[in-house]
PDB file of C-alpha atoms in Angstrom:
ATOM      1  CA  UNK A 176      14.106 -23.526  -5.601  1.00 77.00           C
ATOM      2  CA  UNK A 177      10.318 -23.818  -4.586  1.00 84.00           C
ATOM      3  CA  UNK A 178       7.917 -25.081  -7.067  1.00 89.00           C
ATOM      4  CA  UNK A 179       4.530 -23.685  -7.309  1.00 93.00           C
ATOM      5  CA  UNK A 180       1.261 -24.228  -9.092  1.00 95.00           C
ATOM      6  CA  UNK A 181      -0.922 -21.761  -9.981  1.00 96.00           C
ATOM      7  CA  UNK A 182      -3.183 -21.219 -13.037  1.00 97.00           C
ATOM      8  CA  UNK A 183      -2.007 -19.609 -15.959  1.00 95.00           C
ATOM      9  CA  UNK A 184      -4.864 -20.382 -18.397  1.00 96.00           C
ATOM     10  CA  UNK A 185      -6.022 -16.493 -18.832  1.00 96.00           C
ATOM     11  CA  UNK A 186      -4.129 -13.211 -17.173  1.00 95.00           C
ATOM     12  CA  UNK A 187      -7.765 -12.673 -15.118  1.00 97.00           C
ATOM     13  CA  UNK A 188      -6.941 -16.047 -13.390  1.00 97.00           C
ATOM     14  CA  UNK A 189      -3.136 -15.911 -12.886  1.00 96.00           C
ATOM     15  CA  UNK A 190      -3.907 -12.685 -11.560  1.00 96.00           C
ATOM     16  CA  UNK A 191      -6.845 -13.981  -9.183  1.00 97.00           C
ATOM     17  CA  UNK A 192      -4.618 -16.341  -7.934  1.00 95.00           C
ATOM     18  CA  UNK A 193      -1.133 -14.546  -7.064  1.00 96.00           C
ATOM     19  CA  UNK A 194      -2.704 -11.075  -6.085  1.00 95.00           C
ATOM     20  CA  UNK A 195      -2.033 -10.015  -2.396  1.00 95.00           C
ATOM     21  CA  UNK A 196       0.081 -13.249  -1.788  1.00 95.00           C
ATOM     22  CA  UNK A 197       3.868 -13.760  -1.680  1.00 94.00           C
ATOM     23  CA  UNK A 198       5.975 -16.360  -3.733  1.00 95.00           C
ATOM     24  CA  UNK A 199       9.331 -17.046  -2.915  1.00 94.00           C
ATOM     25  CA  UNK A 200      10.661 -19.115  -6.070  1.00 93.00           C
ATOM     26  CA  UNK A 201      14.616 -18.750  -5.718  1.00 90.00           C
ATOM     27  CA  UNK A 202      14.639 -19.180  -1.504  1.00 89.00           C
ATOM     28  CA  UNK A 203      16.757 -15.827  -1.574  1.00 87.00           C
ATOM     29  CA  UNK A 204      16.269 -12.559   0.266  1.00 87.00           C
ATOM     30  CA  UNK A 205      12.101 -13.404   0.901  1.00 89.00           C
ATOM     31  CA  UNK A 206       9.533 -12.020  -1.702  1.00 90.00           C
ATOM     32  CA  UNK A 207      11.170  -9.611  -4.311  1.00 91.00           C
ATOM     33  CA  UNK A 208      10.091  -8.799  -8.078  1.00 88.00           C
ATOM     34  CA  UNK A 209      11.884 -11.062  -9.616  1.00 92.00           C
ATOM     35  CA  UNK A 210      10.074 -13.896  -7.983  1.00 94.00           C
ATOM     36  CA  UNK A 211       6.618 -12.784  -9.276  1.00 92.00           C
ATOM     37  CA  UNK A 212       7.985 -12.731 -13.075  1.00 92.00           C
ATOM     38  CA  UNK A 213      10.055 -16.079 -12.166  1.00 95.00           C
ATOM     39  CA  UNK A 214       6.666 -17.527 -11.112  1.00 96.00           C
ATOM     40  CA  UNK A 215       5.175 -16.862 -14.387  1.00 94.00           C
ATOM     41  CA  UNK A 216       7.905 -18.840 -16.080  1.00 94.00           C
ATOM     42  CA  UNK A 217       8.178 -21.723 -13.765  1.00 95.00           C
ATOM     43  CA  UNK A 218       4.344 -22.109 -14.992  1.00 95.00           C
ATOM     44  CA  UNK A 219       5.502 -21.816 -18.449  1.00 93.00           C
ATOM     45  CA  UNK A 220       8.305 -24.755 -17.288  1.00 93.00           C
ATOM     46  CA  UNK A 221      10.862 -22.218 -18.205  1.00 92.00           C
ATOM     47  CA  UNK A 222      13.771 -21.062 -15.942  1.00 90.00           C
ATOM     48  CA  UNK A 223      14.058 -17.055 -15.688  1.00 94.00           C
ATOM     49  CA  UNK A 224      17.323 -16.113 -16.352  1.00 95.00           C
ATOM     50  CA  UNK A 225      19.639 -12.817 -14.734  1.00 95.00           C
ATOM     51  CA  UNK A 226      22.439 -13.549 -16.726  1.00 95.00           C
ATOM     52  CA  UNK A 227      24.455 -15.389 -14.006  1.00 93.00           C
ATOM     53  CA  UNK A 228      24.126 -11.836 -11.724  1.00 92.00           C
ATOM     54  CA  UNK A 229      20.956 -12.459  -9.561  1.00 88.00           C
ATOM     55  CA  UNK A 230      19.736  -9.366 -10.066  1.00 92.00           C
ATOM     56  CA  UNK A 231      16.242  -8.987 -11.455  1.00 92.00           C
ATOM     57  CA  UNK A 232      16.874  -6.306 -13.508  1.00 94.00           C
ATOM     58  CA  UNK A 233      19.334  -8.081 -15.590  1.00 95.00           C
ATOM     59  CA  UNK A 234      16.501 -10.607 -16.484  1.00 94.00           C
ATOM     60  CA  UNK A 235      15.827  -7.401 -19.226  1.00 92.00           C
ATOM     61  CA  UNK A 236      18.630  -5.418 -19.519  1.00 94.00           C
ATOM     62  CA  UNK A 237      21.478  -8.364 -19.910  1.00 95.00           C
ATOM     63  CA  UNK A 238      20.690  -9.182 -23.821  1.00 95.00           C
ATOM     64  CA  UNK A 239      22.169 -12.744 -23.355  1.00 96.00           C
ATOM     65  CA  UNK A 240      19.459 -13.506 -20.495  1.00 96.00           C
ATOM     66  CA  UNK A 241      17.077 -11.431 -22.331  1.00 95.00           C
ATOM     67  CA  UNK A 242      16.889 -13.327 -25.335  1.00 96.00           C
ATOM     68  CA  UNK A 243      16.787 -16.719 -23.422  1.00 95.00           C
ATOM     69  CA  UNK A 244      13.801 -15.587 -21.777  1.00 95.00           C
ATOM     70  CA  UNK A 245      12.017 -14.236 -24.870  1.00 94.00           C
ATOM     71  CA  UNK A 246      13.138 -17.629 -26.239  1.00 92.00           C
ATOM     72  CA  UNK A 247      10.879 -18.441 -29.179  1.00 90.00           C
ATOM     73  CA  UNK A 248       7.378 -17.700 -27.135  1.00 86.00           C
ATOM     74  CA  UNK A 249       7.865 -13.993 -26.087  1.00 86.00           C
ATOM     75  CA  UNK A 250       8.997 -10.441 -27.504  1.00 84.00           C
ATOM     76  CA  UNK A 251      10.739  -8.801 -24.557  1.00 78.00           C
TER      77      UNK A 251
END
């Protein structure tokens, strides 16, 4: 998986810093959605889970990978 570093310290600056440019974090299938949300958490040192299918979408709708994402810092 690539690491990257980007700030996170207000939304105005994460977003200043990842808008218009592409982040590959899992090294599968090039730039997708789930990479921008995975980013996010990598910052957070958290892993962003699909539930074992590596499908974005399950990072939401899978309540088992849901609630490890929400852990104890987010309401998802």
């Amino acid at each position: 998986m690539a690491k990257y570093k980007v700030p996170i310290t207000t939304y105005t600056a994460f977003r200043a810093a990842t808008i218009g440019k592409c982040y590959n974090t899992d090294d599968s299938y090039g730039y997708q959605c789930y990479d921008g949300a995975d980013l996010l958490w990598q910052q957070l040192k958290r892993s962003l889970s699909t539930g074992g299918t590596g499908k974005a979408r399950y990072a939401w709708q899978d309540a088992k990978a849901r609630a490890k994402n929400a852990g104890n810092d987010f309401e998802l």
